[in-house]
Amino acid sequence: MLASTTTTIGELRLVPGRLPVVAMVAAVLFAVLACSPPEPVRIGFLAGLSGRVADLGIGGRNGAILAVEMRNRQGGINGRPVELIAEDDQQDAELARHAASRLLASKVEVVIGPMTSTMALAILPQFNAAGVPLLSPTVTTNALTGLDDEFFRVVAPTAAHVFKSAEYHFRENGLRRVVLVCDLSNQAYSESWAGDFRTAFEGMGGQVIGEIAFDSGQSLAALATTVLAAKPDGVIIIANSVDTALLVQHLRLRAADLRIGTSEWAATERLIELGGRAVEGLVVAQYVDRDSSAAAYLAFRHAYRERFGHEPGFPGLTAFDATNVALDALTARRSGETLKQALLAQATFAGAQSPIQFDAGGDTQRDSFLAVIRDGEFKSLH
């Protein structure tokens, strides 16, 4: 007579004569696993989502949400849903590093953001160490140009587009003696932009007679007095939308006809909302062509307004583009290929207004546009 044997696999005991039962259990387990939803593809979003100047980050987050929702309706990435994990950097370098750590611990494939240059410089070492791409919608500091790292961006560095603002203010706006006002809360951006403006403006024959730095939240009434003390014929403000709107109000109280311009950073809808009549006539640089008739842009703008109830502006547009770039690269990535390699291999991606083409350093060229605020709206100066 043969001895009875029992085999143990994990916690299942296989007893001779009972194999049909085991087979049924295995079949049920297989069916359950087969019906389980696939593991999501996780991507992160990092920006300032709270506080007095959160409009930039919130607009960017909304653009990323829209891109993810649209991709999931199309089946996700190779049948896997996309999950967006958003973190608030609060525009504080230390908090941004903690937020970045949480995203990396969540095993995200890529992070969309941050939205300001100073935050990018603070957190990039973490992403380089982890080998996870950081794909920014709006960071333009020249300090990140041409590097072999994990940083990518869908807008051009300041050196590539500030000339347009300088040329307009010199040739069309008639400015010759200007004061630059720089917000230190995003110093990596404001100093980069100011330096490129100075080079271009003075190269045409103009003078930068003062460069005044300030901390967001300080007395803007006193700042306006300091700015006007040099008797400039124009002022260029390189700051967030909130401080720009409030500073313009103080400047107009003291010099109603002063010609004022801004950098792209201020060009959200919040600028008009807070500035009111004071910002009428303000010349604003921006990353979005508000007169674009491109079918993809019009479809995006309609979808964004339907989803969020307001205009996307440049933060919504550039974050939508950045997120779609990441999703396209994740879809196209081959086995054994890093996402950085996939981004550089494809190189050219579709944007809502124009193609996005990365060079070997993850930089791209994207046009900037000039507008003037008239009757409470941005009017293009093409």
CSV table of N, CA and C in Angstrom, one decimal, residues 293-366:
chain,number,residue,atom,x,y,z
A,293,SER,N,-6.1,80.5,-32.9
A,293,SER,CA,-7.2,79.8,-33.4
A,293,SER,C,-6.9,78.3,-33.7
A,294,ALA,N,-5.8,77.8,-33.1
A,294,ALA,CA,-5.5,76.4,-33.2
A,294,ALA,C,-6.6,75.6,-32.7
A,295,ALA,N,-7.0,74.5,-33.4
A,295,ALA,CA,-8.1,73.7,-33.0
A,295,ALA,C,-7.8,73.0,-31.6
A,296,ALA,N,-6.6,72.6,-31.4
A,296,ALA,CA,-6.3,71.9,-30.2
A,296,ALA,C,-6.4,72.9,-29.0
A,297,TYR,N,-6.0,74.1,-29.2
A,297,TYR,CA,-6.1,75.1,-28.1
A,297,TYR,C,-7.5,75.5,-27.8
A,298,LEU,N,-8.3,75.7,-28.9
A,298,LEU,CA,-9.7,76.0,-28.6
A,298,LEU,C,-10.5,74.9,-27.9
A,299,ALA,N,-10.1,73.6,-28.3
A,299,ALA,CA,-10.7,72.5,-27.6
A,299,ALA,C,-10.3,72.4,-26.1
A,300,PHE,N,-9.0,72.7,-25.9
A,300,PHE,CA,-8.5,72.7,-24.5
A,300,PHE,C,-9.2,73.8,-23.7
A,301,ARG,N,-9.2,75.0,-24.3
A,301,ARG,CA,-9.8,76.1,-23.6
A,301,ARG,C,-11.3,75.9,-23.2
A,302,HIS,N,-12.0,75.3,-24.2
A,302,HIS,CA,-13.4,75.0,-23.9
A,302,HIS,C,-13.6,74.0,-22.8
A,303,ALA,N,-12.7,72.9,-22.9
A,303,ALA,CA,-12.8,71.9,-21.8
A,303,ALA,C,-12.4,72.4,-20.5
A,304,TYR,N,-11.4,73.2,-20.4
A,304,TYR,CA,-11.0,73.8,-19.1
A,304,TYR,C,-12.0,74.7,-18.5
A,305,ARG,N,-12.7,75.5,-19.3
A,305,ARG,CA,-13.7,76.4,-18.8
A,305,ARG,C,-14.9,75.6,-18.4
A,306,GLU,N,-15.2,74.6,-19.1
A,306,GLU,CA,-16.4,73.7,-18.7
A,306,GLU,C,-16.1,73.0,-17.4
A,307,ARG,N,-14.8,72.6,-17.2
A,307,ARG,CA,-14.4,71.8,-16.0
A,307,ARG,C,-14.3,72.7,-14.8
A,308,PHE,N,-13.7,73.9,-14.9
A,308,PHE,CA,-13.3,74.7,-13.8
A,308,PHE,C,-14.0,76.1,-13.7
A,309,GLY,N,-14.7,76.5,-14.7
A,309,GLY,CA,-15.5,77.7,-14.7
A,309,GLY,C,-14.8,79.0,-14.8
A,310,HIS,N,-13.5,79.0,-15.3
A,310,HIS,CA,-12.8,80.2,-15.5
A,310,HIS,C,-11.7,80.0,-16.6
A,311,GLU,N,-11.1,81.1,-17.0
A,311,GLU,CA,-10.1,81.0,-18.1
A,311,GLU,C,-8.8,80.2,-17.6
A,312,PRO,N,-8.2,79.4,-18.5
A,312,PRO,CA,-7.0,78.7,-18.0
A,312,PRO,C,-5.8,79.6,-17.9
A,313,GLY,N,-5.7,80.7,-18.7
A,313,GLY,CA,-4.5,81.5,-18.7
A,313,GLY,C,-3.3,80.7,-19.0
A,314,PHE,N,-2.1,81.3,-18.8
A,314,PHE,CA,-0.9,80.6,-19.1
A,314,PHE,C,-0.6,79.4,-18.2
A,315,PRO,N,-0.9,79.5,-16.8
A,315,PRO,CA,-0.6,78.3,-16.0
A,315,PRO,C,-1.4,77.1,-16.4
A,316,GLY,N,-2.7,77.2,-16.7
A,316,GLY,CA,-3.4,76.1,-17.1
A,316,GLY,C,-3.0,75.5,-18.4
A,317,LEU,N,-2.6,76.3,-19.4
A,317,LEU,CA,-2.1,75.9,-20.7
A,317,LEU,C,-0.8,75.1,-20.6
A,318,THR,N,0.2,75.7,-19.9
A,318,THR,CA,1.5,75.1,-19.9
A,318,THR,C,1.5,73.9,-19.0
A,319,ALA,N,0.7,73.8,-18.0
A,319,ALA,CA,0.7,72.6,-17.2
A,319,ALA,C,-0.1,71.5,-17.9
A,320,PHE,N,-1.1,71.8,-18.7
A,320,PHE,CA,-1.8,70.9,-19.5
A,320,PHE,C,-0.8,70.3,-20.6
A,321,ASP,N,0.0,71.1,-21.2
A,321,ASP,CA,1.0,70.7,-22.1
A,321,ASP,C,2.0,69.8,-21.4
A,322,ALA,N,2.5,70.2,-20.3
A,322,ALA,CA,3.6,69.4,-19.6
A,322,ALA,C,3.1,68.1,-19.2
A,323,THR,N,1.8,68.0,-18.7
A,323,THR,CA,1.3,66.7,-18.3
A,323,THR,C,1.1,65.8,-19.5
A,324,ASN,N,0.6,66.3,-20.6
A,324,ASN,CA,0.4,65.5,-21.8
A,324,ASN,C,1.8,65.0,-22.4
A,325,VAL,N,2.8,65.9,-22.3
A,325,VAL,CA,4.1,65.4,-22.7
A,325,VAL,C,4.5,64.2,-21.9
A,326,ALA,N,4.4,64.3,-20.5
A,326,ALA,CA,4.7,63.2,-19.7
A,326,ALA,C,3.9,61.9,-20.0
A,327,LEU,N,2.6,62.1,-20.2
A,327,LEU,CA,1.8,60.9,-20.5
A,327,LEU,C,2.1,60.3,-21.8
A,328,ASP,N,2.4,61.1,-22.8
A,328,ASP,CA,2.8,60.6,-24.1
A,328,ASP,C,4.1,59.8,-24.0
A,329,ALA,N,5.1,60.3,-23.3
A,329,ALA,CA,6.4,59.7,-23.1
A,329,ALA,C,6.2,58.4,-22.3
A,330,LEU,N,5.4,58.4,-21.3
A,330,LEU,CA,5.1,57.1,-20.6
A,330,LEU,C,4.5,56.1,-21.5
A,331,THR,N,3.6,56.5,-22.4
A,331,THR,CA,2.9,55.5,-23.3
A,331,THR,C,3.9,55.0,-24.3
A,332,ALA,N,4.8,55.8,-24.7
A,332,ALA,CA,5.8,55.4,-25.8
A,332,ALA,C,7.0,54.7,-25.2
A,333,ARG,N,7.3,54.8,-23.9
A,333,ARG,CA,8.5,54.2,-23.3
A,333,ARG,C,8.6,52.7,-23.6
A,334,ARG,N,9.8,52.3,-24.0
A,334,ARG,CA,10.0,50.9,-24.3
A,334,ARG,C,10.6,50.2,-23.1
A,335,SER,N,10.5,48.9,-23.1
A,335,SER,CA,11.0,48.1,-22.0
A,335,SER,C,12.4,48.3,-21.7
A,336,GLY,N,12.8,48.6,-20.5
A,336,GLY,CA,14.1,48.8,-20.1
A,336,GLY,C,14.6,50.3,-20.3
A,337,GLU,N,13.7,51.1,-20.7
A,337,GLU,CA,14.0,52.5,-21.0
A,337,GLU,C,13.6,53.4,-19.9
A,338,THR,N,14.4,54.3,-19.4
A,338,THR,CA,14.0,55.3,-18.4
A,338,THR,C,13.1,56.3,-19.0
A,339,LEU,N,12.4,57.0,-18.2
A,339,LEU,CA,11.5,58.0,-18.7
A,339,LEU,C,12.3,59.2,-19.3
A,340,LYS,N,13.4,59.5,-18.7
A,340,LYS,CA,14.3,60.5,-19.3
A,340,LYS,C,14.7,60.1,-20.7
A,341,GLN,N,15.1,58.9,-20.9
A,341,GLN,CA,15.5,58.4,-22.2
A,341,GLN,C,14.3,58.5,-23.2
A,342,ALA,N,13.1,58.1,-22.7
A,342,ALA,CA,11.9,58.2,-23.6
A,342,ALA,C,11.6,59.6,-24.0
A,343,LEU,N,11.7,60.6,-23.1
A,343,LEU,CA,11.5,62.0,-23.4
A,343,LEU,C,12.5,62.5,-24.5
A,344,LEU,N,13.7,62.1,-24.3
A,344,LEU,CA,14.8,62.6,-25.2
A,344,LEU,C,14.7,61.9,-26.6
A,345,ALA,N,14.3,60.6,-26.5
A,345,ALA,CA,14.2,59.8,-27.8
A,345,ALA,C,13.1,60.3,-28.7
A,346,GLN,N,11.9,60.6,-28.0
A,346,GLN,CA,10.8,61.2,-28.9
A,346,GLN,C,11.1,62.6,-29.2
A,347,ALA,N,11.5,63.4,-28.2
A,347,ALA,CA,12.0,64.8,-28.4
A,347,ALA,C,10.9,65.8,-28.7
A,348,THR,N,10.0,65.4,-29.7
A,348,THR,CA,9.0,66.4,-30.2
A,348,THR,C,7.6,65.9,-29.8
A,349,PHE,N,6.9,66.8,-29.1
A,349,PHE,CA,5.6,66.4,-28.6
A,349,PHE,C,4.6,67.5,-29.1
A,350,ALA,N,3.3,67.1,-29.1
A,350,ALA,CA,2.3,68.1,-29.5
A,350,ALA,C,1.9,68.9,-28.3
A,351,GLY,N,1.8,70.2,-28.5
A,351,GLY,CA,1.3,71.2,-27.5
A,351,GLY,C,-0.1,71.7,-28.0
A,352,ALA,N,-0.8,72.3,-27.1
A,352,ALA,CA,-2.1,72.8,-27.5
A,352,ALA,C,-2.0,74.0,-28.5
A,353,GLN,N,-0.9,74.8,-28.4
A,353,GLN,CA,-0.7,75.9,-29.3
A,353,GLN,C,0.4,75.7,-30.3
A,354,SER,N,1.4,75.0,-29.9
A,354,SER,CA,2.6,74.8,-30.7
A,354,SER,C,3.3,73.6,-30.3
A,355,PRO,N,4.2,73.0,-31.2
A,355,PRO,CA,4.9,71.8,-30.8
A,355,PRO,C,5.9,72.1,-29.7
A,356,ILE,N,6.3,71.1,-28.9
A,356,ILE,CA,7.3,71.2,-27.9
A,356,ILE,C,8.4,70.2,-28.3
A,357,GLN,N,9.6,70.8,-28.4
A,357,GLN,CA,10.7,70.0,-28.9
A,357,GLN,C,11.9,70.2,-27.9
A,358,PHE,N,12.3,69.1,-27.3
A,358,PHE,CA,13.4,69.1,-26.3
A,358,PHE,C,14.7,69.0,-27.0
A,359,ASP,N,15.7,69.8,-26.5
A,359,ASP,CA,17.1,69.5,-26.9
A,359,ASP,C,17.7,68.5,-25.9
A,360,ALA,N,19.0,68.2,-26.1
A,360,ALA,CA,19.6,67.2,-25.2
A,360,ALA,C,19.6,67.6,-23.8
A,361,GLY,N,19.4,68.9,-23.4
A,361,GLY,CA,19.4,69.3,-22.0
A,361,GLY,C,18.0,69.4,-21.4
A,362,GLY,N,17.0,69.0,-22.2
A,362,GLY,CA,15.6,69.0,-21.7
A,362,GLY,C,15.0,70.4,-21.8
A,363,ASP,N,15.7,71.3,-22.6
A,363,ASP,CA,15.1,72.7,-22.8
A,363,ASP,C,14.4,72.7,-24.1
A,364,THR,N,13.5,73.7,-24.2
A,364,THR,CA,12.7,73.8,-25.4
A,364,THR,C,12.6,75.3,-25.8
A,365,GLN,N,12.2,75.6,-27.0
A,365,GLN,CA,11.9,77.0,-27.4
A,365,GLN,C,10.4,77.1,-27.5
A,366,ARG,N,9.9,78.2,-26.8
A,366,ARG,CA,8.5,78.5,-26.9
A,366,ARG,C,8.3,80.0,-26.9
